[in-house]
Amino acid sequence: MLDKIKAVEVEAGSEISAATDLKSLDDLRVKYLGRKGRVAELFGQLASLPPQDKPKFGSELNSLKTRIDELLKAKQGELSVSAALPKDFVDLTLPGFKPPIGTRHPIIKTIEDICDIFLGMGFKIVEGPEIETEFYNFEALNIPLDHPSRDAFDTFYIKDKYLLRSHTSPVQARFMEKEKPPFKIIVPGKVYRPDAVDASHSFMFHQVEGLVVGEDVTFADLKGALSVFVKEYFGEKTKVRFRPHYFPFTEPSAEVDVSCIICGGSGCSVCGKKGWLEILGCGMVHPNVFKAVKYNPEKVTGFAFGMGVDRIAMLKYGINDIRLFYENDMRFLEQFK
Ligand code: DAH
């Protein structure tokens, strides 16, 4: 008898909780608590029990009736609330779902931070194509076909004279062809080189190029602008040094080093115990570059620079493997805002 009581209770419980409207709930009331319902049926069976068992099962059956009645009432309350609401009711007091908010990619953040500093000095941002021609990537920049410095700009060729630009410098020539000096521009963008991928090389990376052209632009202006940039980006205490170098598109040319931002200049594994980190190349625009874009090198002068964004981001944030930028691991990316 006890088993039967239990079974009816379980069955009633699951049917009631599955009811979706008041009508079917009423049917369930009849099914379980009606005059000919399941509970009444069990009461009927009491008669055949031995007299000493009757009080116990009688009271069990009474409490079964009460429990089913409670379940029915609770469900009725629930269903009548939703029945009273219009079909398209939206409860505006419910808390909303918070959409996950993305973060800026560290490379984008670095580009924006670099560009912001130059925007503050009156530069404007210009962009150029990633698919370039040999002319803009090399010739217009005073890198002749057979010149050994082409090796330094190892390049992905596509077809005929088309290639993936190996630096952002071609945008210098594209811009000067269309515009007249004076101007100050910076050019952020992707560049490509067929390098084997390792902790410090990627076949695609980012550069920010700069170009300033006018009537009396001097090397002192170059030093001034880049020193301001270094101190704003890496901190007021950072030291800057200009080291003679060679680039085909500038003369004279220099590389810029900053005092190691990890050890402050005393020497560590990041700066190779030198205390200095190379961060960009620069120089005074070569007269041949001006000639290629039909500027008169007797009339105008200019300076240019180019920096590797990925390397700068790695130094700034203490990242030891460039591949982290391109693996899209959320645990890495979420650390940048
Ligand atoms: N284009 C050079 C490179 O990819 C970087 C560079 C050096 C750009 C000197 C310049 C410059 O504009 O003046 O290595």
Short mmCIF file of C-alpha atoms and ligand atoms in Angstrom, two decimals:
data_model
loop_
_atom_site.label_atom_id
_atom_site.label_comp_id
_atom_site.label_asym_id
_atom_site.label_seq_id
_atom_site.Cartn_x
_atom_site.Cartn_y
_atom_site.Cartn_z
CA MET A 1 0.00 0.00 0.00
CA LEU A 2 2.78 2.39 0.95
CA ASP A 3 4.44 1.77 -2.45
CA LYS A 4 1.22 2.61 -4.26
CA ILE A 5 0.90 5.86 -2.31
CA LYS A 6 4.49 6.81 -3.13
CA ALA A 7 4.00 5.99 -6.83
CA VAL A 8 0.86 8.15 -7.09
CA GLU A 9 2.67 11.04 -5.43
CA VAL A 10 5.64 10.86 -7.81
CA GLU A 11 3.40 10.62 -10.86
CA ALA A 12 1.21 13.50 -9.74
CA GLY A 13 4.27 15.64 -9.00
CA SER A 14 5.77 15.25 -12.45
CA GLU A 15 2.47 15.69 -14.30
CA ILE A 16 1.60 18.83 -12.37
CA SER A 17 4.96 20.45 -12.89
CA ALA A 18 4.73 19.72 -16.63
CA ALA A 19 1.27 21.33 -16.98
CA THR A 20 1.33 24.35 -19.27
CA ASP A 21 -2.15 25.81 -18.85
CA LEU A 22 -4.98 26.07 -16.33
CA LYS A 23 -7.25 23.72 -18.27
CA SER A 24 -4.85 20.79 -18.17
CA LEU A 25 -4.14 21.56 -14.52
CA ASP A 26 -7.85 21.25 -13.80
CA ASP A 27 -7.91 17.89 -15.59
CA LEU A 28 -5.11 16.75 -13.29
CA ARG A 29 -7.09 17.83 -10.23
CA VAL A 30 -9.95 15.61 -11.40
CA LYS A 31 -7.54 12.78 -12.25
CA TYR A 32 -5.95 12.73 -8.79
CA LEU A 33 -8.37 14.32 -6.35
CA GLY A 34 -11.73 13.85 -8.11
CA ARG A 35 -14.52 11.66 -6.78
CA LYS A 36 -13.33 8.78 -8.95
CA GLY A 37 -9.70 9.88 -8.94
CA ARG A 38 -6.51 8.06 -8.01
CA VAL A 39 -6.57 9.10 -4.35
CA ALA A 40 -10.24 8.12 -3.98
CA GLU A 41 -9.37 4.78 -5.55
CA LEU A 42 -6.69 4.20 -2.87
CA PHE A 43 -9.17 5.18 -0.14
CA GLY A 44 -11.44 2.49 -1.59
CA GLN A 45 -8.71 -0.09 -1.07
CA LEU A 46 -8.49 0.76 2.67
CA ALA A 47 -11.58 -1.39 3.25
CA SER A 48 -9.72 -4.56 2.37
CA LEU A 49 -6.84 -3.95 4.81
CA PRO A 50 -6.64 -5.65 8.21
CA PRO A 51 -8.26 -3.36 10.83
CA GLN A 52 -5.00 -2.60 12.67
CA ASP A 53 -3.44 -1.19 9.45
CA LYS A 54 -6.33 1.08 8.58
CA PRO A 55 -5.50 4.15 10.77
CA LYS A 56 -1.88 4.30 9.55
CA PHE A 57 -2.70 4.11 5.82
CA GLY A 58 -5.72 6.33 6.31
CA SER A 59 -3.53 9.10 7.61
CA GLU A 60 -0.90 8.46 4.88
CA LEU A 61 -3.62 8.88 2.28
CA ASN A 62 -4.84 12.08 3.88
CA SER A 63 -1.44 13.64 3.78
CA LEU A 64 -0.99 12.49 0.14
CA LYS A 65 -4.18 14.35 -0.68
CA THR A 66 -2.90 17.47 1.06
CA ARG A 67 0.45 17.37 -0.75
CA ILE A 68 -1.15 16.96 -4.18
CA ASP A 69 -3.52 19.77 -3.36
CA GLU A 70 -0.59 22.03 -2.44
CA LEU A 71 1.23 21.20 -5.68
CA LEU A 72 -1.91 21.99 -7.67
CA LYS A 73 -2.37 25.32 -5.90
CA ALA A 74 1.23 26.37 -6.39
CA LYS A 75 1.12 25.52 -10.07
CA GLN A 76 -2.20 27.28 -10.43
CA GLY A 77 -0.67 30.43 -8.99
CA GLU A 78 2.20 30.22 -11.41
CA LEU A 79 0.01 29.60 -14.45
CA SER A 80 -2.52 32.32 -13.66
CA VAL A 81 0.20 34.97 -13.45
CA SER A 82 1.47 34.16 -16.93
CA ALA A 83 -2.08 33.70 -18.26
CA ALA A 84 -2.89 37.24 -17.12
CA LEU A 85 0.03 38.70 -19.06
CA PRO A 86 -0.19 39.63 -22.74
CA LYS A 87 1.51 37.13 -25.03
CA ASP A 88 4.38 39.44 -25.92
CA PHE A 89 4.96 40.67 -22.37
CA VAL A 90 8.54 41.69 -21.67
CA ASP A 91 9.57 42.10 -18.07
CA LEU A 92 11.76 45.17 -18.20
CA THR A 93 12.66 44.87 -14.55
CA LEU A 94 14.62 41.66 -15.16
CA PRO A 95 18.39 42.24 -15.06
CA GLY A 96 19.83 42.23 -18.60
CA PHE A 97 22.52 39.96 -19.97
CA LYS A 98 25.88 41.68 -19.92
CA PRO A 99 27.48 41.26 -23.34
CA PRO A 100 31.16 40.40 -22.98
CA ILE A 101 33.20 43.51 -23.81
CA GLY A 102 36.20 43.02 -26.03
CA THR A 103 39.60 44.61 -25.52
CA ARG A 104 41.87 46.38 -27.96
CA HIS A 105 44.46 44.08 -29.50
CA PRO A 106 47.89 45.00 -28.07
CA ILE A 107 49.20 45.76 -31.57
CA ILE A 108 46.28 48.08 -32.31
CA LYS A 109 46.72 49.71 -28.93
CA THR A 110 50.43 50.26 -29.59
CA ILE A 111 49.73 51.75 -33.04
CA GLU A 112 47.10 54.08 -31.58
CA ASP A 113 49.34 55.17 -28.72
CA ILE A 114 52.25 55.87 -31.09
CA CYS A 115 50.03 57.74 -33.55
CA ASP A 116 48.45 59.80 -30.75
CA ILE A 117 51.83 61.24 -29.82
CA PHE A 118 52.54 62.27 -33.40
CA LEU A 119 49.02 63.63 -33.87
CA GLY A 120 49.83 65.85 -30.89
CA MET A 121 52.81 67.20 -32.86
CA GLY A 122 50.62 68.06 -35.85
CA PHE A 123 51.13 64.96 -37.96
CA LYS A 124 48.27 63.44 -39.91
CA ILE A 125 47.64 59.75 -40.50
CA VAL A 126 47.92 58.33 -44.00
CA GLU A 127 47.58 54.75 -45.20
CA GLY A 128 48.68 52.87 -48.29
CA PRO A 129 48.14 49.51 -50.00
CA GLU A 130 49.63 46.24 -48.73
CA ILE A 131 49.91 44.92 -52.28
CA GLU A 132 52.59 47.10 -53.80
CA THR A 133 54.63 47.39 -56.95
CA GLU A 134 58.39 47.02 -57.21
CA PHE A 135 58.49 50.68 -58.14
CA TYR A 136 57.11 52.03 -54.87
CA ASN A 137 58.61 49.37 -52.62
CA PHE A 138 62.12 49.80 -54.12
CA GLU A 139 62.87 52.09 -57.07
CA ALA A 140 61.13 55.21 -55.81
CA LEU A 141 63.00 54.73 -52.53
CA ASN A 142 66.40 54.70 -54.19
CA ILE A 143 66.80 50.93 -53.97
CA PRO A 144 67.83 49.92 -57.52
CA LEU A 145 67.01 46.45 -58.87
CA ASP A 146 70.50 45.01 -58.43
CA HIS A 147 71.27 46.78 -55.19
CA PRO A 148 72.42 44.47 -52.36
CA SER A 149 70.23 46.34 -49.86
CA ARG A 150 67.23 44.64 -51.49
CA ASP A 151 68.26 41.58 -49.51
CA ALA A 152 67.59 43.49 -46.32
CA PHE A 153 64.02 43.91 -47.49
CA ASP A 154 63.45 40.29 -48.44
CA THR A 155 60.10 40.26 -50.14
CA PHE A 156 57.10 38.10 -51.01
CA TYR A 157 56.54 38.47 -54.74
CA ILE A 158 53.05 37.92 -56.05
CA LYS A 159 53.17 38.15 -59.84
CA ASP A 160 54.89 40.35 -62.42
CA LYS A 161 55.94 43.48 -60.58
CA TYR A 162 53.49 43.05 -57.72
CA LEU A 163 54.57 42.16 -54.22
CA LEU A 164 53.50 42.36 -50.57
CA ARG A 165 55.13 45.51 -49.25
CA SER A 166 58.15 44.72 -47.08
CA HIS A 167 57.97 48.08 -45.29
CA THR A 168 55.66 51.09 -44.98
CA SER A 169 58.18 53.38 -46.72
CA PRO A 170 56.52 53.04 -50.17
CA VAL A 171 53.65 55.15 -48.81
CA GLN A 172 56.17 58.03 -48.62
CA ALA A 173 56.49 58.02 -52.40
CA ARG A 174 52.76 57.47 -53.00
CA PHE A 175 51.90 60.42 -50.78
CA MET A 176 54.51 62.81 -52.21
CA GLU A 177 53.39 62.05 -55.77
CA LYS A 178 49.96 63.42 -54.96
CA GLU A 179 50.61 66.14 -52.38
CA LYS A 180 52.75 69.23 -52.13
CA PRO A 181 54.95 70.10 -49.12
CA PRO A 182 54.95 71.18 -46.36
CA PHE A 183 53.40 68.25 -44.52
CA LYS A 184 53.92 65.87 -41.60
CA ILE A 185 52.49 62.37 -41.93
CA ILE A 186 52.59 59.06 -40.12
CA VAL A 187 51.72 55.81 -41.80
CA PRO A 188 50.75 52.79 -39.71
CA GLY A 189 50.25 49.42 -41.37
CA LYS A 190 51.05 45.78 -41.99
CA VAL A 191 54.22 44.66 -43.75
CA TYR A 192 55.36 41.23 -44.97
CA ARG A 193 58.68 39.41 -45.20
CA PRO A 194 59.42 35.74 -45.90
CA ASP A 195 61.04 35.12 -42.51
CA ALA A 196 60.86 31.80 -40.70
CA VAL A 197 58.55 32.25 -37.73
CA ASP A 198 60.18 32.20 -34.30
CA ALA A 199 59.98 34.12 -31.02
CA SER A 200 61.09 37.36 -32.68
CA HIS A 201 60.09 36.89 -36.35
CA SER A 202 56.78 36.76 -38.11
CA PHE A 203 56.06 36.80 -41.85
CA MET A 204 53.62 39.65 -41.20
CA PHE A 205 54.23 42.44 -38.72
CA HIS A 206 53.51 46.14 -38.30
CA GLN A 207 55.36 49.39 -38.83
CA VAL A 208 54.72 53.06 -38.29
CA GLU A 209 56.43 55.26 -40.86
CA GLY A 210 56.90 58.99 -40.53
CA LEU A 211 57.67 61.67 -43.10
CA VAL A 212 58.12 65.41 -42.69
CA VAL A 213 58.90 67.59 -45.70
CA GLY A 214 59.21 71.35 -45.95
CA GLU A 215 61.60 74.13 -46.87
CA ASP A 216 63.90 74.09 -43.86
CA VAL A 217 63.49 70.73 -42.25
CA THR A 218 66.75 69.74 -40.56
CA PHE A 219 68.33 66.86 -38.70
CA ALA A 220 67.71 68.87 -35.52
CA ASP A 221 63.96 68.67 -36.25
CA LEU A 222 64.32 64.92 -36.68
CA LYS A 223 66.11 64.59 -33.35
CA GLY A 224 63.59 66.83 -31.64
CA ALA A 225 60.50 65.01 -32.90
CA LEU A 226 61.85 61.55 -32.17
CA SER A 227 63.14 62.52 -28.73
CA VAL A 228 59.71 63.86 -27.82
CA PHE A 229 58.17 60.62 -29.05
CA VAL A 230 60.56 58.41 -27.03
CA LYS A 231 60.03 60.35 -23.81
CA GLU A 232 56.27 60.44 -24.19
CA TYR A 233 55.99 56.80 -25.09
CA PHE A 234 58.60 55.18 -22.84
CA GLY A 235 58.75 57.77 -20.06
CA GLU A 236 60.48 61.05 -19.28
CA LYS A 237 63.61 59.37 -17.88
CA THR A 238 64.31 57.32 -21.01
CA LYS A 239 67.55 58.29 -22.73
CA VAL A 240 67.80 58.50 -26.53
CA ARG A 241 70.82 58.04 -28.76
CA PHE A 242 71.22 58.43 -32.50
CA ARG A 243 73.71 56.02 -34.05
CA PRO A 244 74.96 56.40 -37.67
CA HIS A 245 73.50 53.77 -39.97
CA TYR A 246 72.76 53.14 -43.63
CA PHE A 247 69.41 53.21 -45.42
CA PRO A 248 69.19 53.75 -49.18
CA PHE A 249 66.30 56.24 -48.88
CA THR A 250 67.92 58.57 -46.34
CA GLU A 251 71.24 60.41 -46.13
CA PRO A 252 72.51 60.78 -43.51
CA SER A 253 70.77 57.87 -41.79
CA ALA A 254 70.65 56.80 -38.17
CA GLU A 255 69.26 54.19 -35.88
CA VAL A 256 67.68 55.32 -32.65
CA ASP A 257 68.35 53.49 -29.40
CA VAL A 258 66.59 54.03 -26.09
CA SER A 259 68.03 53.23 -22.68
CA CYS A 260 66.79 49.74 -21.82
CA ILE A 261 63.28 50.07 -20.46
CA ILE A 262 63.68 46.84 -18.52
CA CYS A 263 66.96 47.50 -16.64
CA GLY A 264 67.18 51.28 -17.08
CA GLY A 265 70.54 50.99 -18.82
CA SER A 266 72.56 48.87 -16.39
CA GLY A 267 72.42 45.81 -18.65
CA CYS A 268 70.09 42.80 -18.67
CA SER A 269 69.10 39.85 -20.84
CA VAL A 270 66.59 41.90 -22.86
CA CYS A 271 69.19 44.48 -23.97
CA GLY A 272 71.94 41.87 -24.21
CA LYS A 273 73.88 43.57 -21.38
CA LYS A 274 74.28 46.66 -23.57
CA GLY A 275 71.87 48.92 -21.73
CA TRP A 276 70.39 50.12 -25.05
CA LEU A 277 67.55 48.93 -27.27
CA GLU A 278 67.27 49.78 -30.96
CA ILE A 279 63.75 50.95 -31.76
CA LEU A 280 63.74 52.65 -35.15
CA GLY A 281 65.53 53.75 -38.29
CA CYS A 282 65.53 57.31 -39.60
CA GLY A 283 67.34 59.93 -41.63
CA MET A 284 67.12 62.90 -43.96
CA VAL A 285 65.20 62.07 -47.13
CA HIS A 286 67.62 61.18 -49.94
CA PRO A 287 67.57 63.61 -52.91
CA ASN A 288 66.89 60.67 -55.25
CA VAL A 289 63.64 59.96 -53.39
CA PHE A 290 62.54 63.56 -53.97
CA LYS A 291 63.50 63.29 -57.65
CA ALA A 292 61.44 60.10 -58.06
CA VAL A 293 58.32 62.00 -56.97
CA LYS A 294 59.19 65.13 -58.93
CA TYR A 295 60.10 67.31 -55.95
CA ASN A 296 63.06 69.66 -56.30
CA PRO A 297 65.77 68.52 -53.79
CA GLU A 298 67.30 72.00 -54.01
CA LYS A 299 64.09 73.49 -52.63
CA VAL A 300 62.80 71.02 -50.07
CA THR A 301 64.29 68.89 -47.34
CA GLY A 302 62.72 66.33 -45.08
CA PHE A 303 63.20 63.60 -42.56
CA ALA A 304 61.74 60.13 -42.39
CA PHE A 305 61.62 57.32 -39.86
CA GLY A 306 60.24 53.83 -39.55
CA MET A 307 59.62 51.71 -36.48
CA GLY A 308 58.59 48.12 -35.87
CA VAL A 309 55.36 48.15 -33.87
CA ASP A 310 55.51 44.52 -32.75
CA ARG A 311 58.99 44.95 -31.31
CA ILE A 312 58.00 48.16 -29.52
CA ALA A 313 54.89 46.47 -28.07
CA MET A 314 57.02 43.55 -26.89
CA LEU A 315 59.44 45.90 -25.13
CA LYS A 316 56.69 48.05 -23.65
CA TYR A 317 54.66 45.14 -22.25
CA GLY A 318 57.48 42.70 -21.55
CA ILE A 319 56.29 40.12 -24.09
CA ASN A 320 58.97 37.63 -25.07
CA ASP A 321 57.36 35.93 -28.06
CA ILE A 322 55.90 37.74 -31.10
CA ARG A 323 53.69 34.72 -31.89
CA LEU A 324 51.51 35.59 -28.89
CA PHE A 325 50.13 38.52 -30.91
CA TYR A 326 48.80 36.20 -33.60
CA GLU A 327 47.56 33.16 -31.69
CA ASN A 328 44.42 34.91 -30.40
CA ASP A 329 44.53 33.27 -27.00
CA MET A 330 41.90 35.15 -24.98
CA ARG A 331 43.92 34.81 -21.77
CA PHE A 332 46.68 36.84 -23.44
CA LEU A 333 44.49 39.36 -25.25
CA GLU A 334 42.27 40.13 -22.25
CA GLN A 335 45.22 41.66 -20.42
CA PHE A 336 45.14 44.71 -22.69
CA LYS A 337 42.46 47.38 -22.46
N1 DAH B 1 61.89 51.01 -44.02
C1 DAH B 1 62.88 50.67 -43.02
C2 DAH B 1 62.74 49.21 -42.64
O1 DAH B 1 61.75 48.61 -42.89
C3 DAH B 1 62.73 51.52 -41.80
C4 DAH B 1 63.08 52.93 -42.06
C5 DAH B 1 64.37 53.39 -41.89
C6 DAH B 1 62.12 53.81 -42.55
C7 DAH B 1 64.72 54.68 -42.12
C8 DAH B 1 62.46 55.14 -42.79
C9 DAH B 1 63.77 55.56 -42.57
O2 DAH B 1 61.59 56.01 -43.24
O3 DAH B 1 64.11 56.83 -42.84
O4 DAH B 1 63.65 48.67 -42.07
#
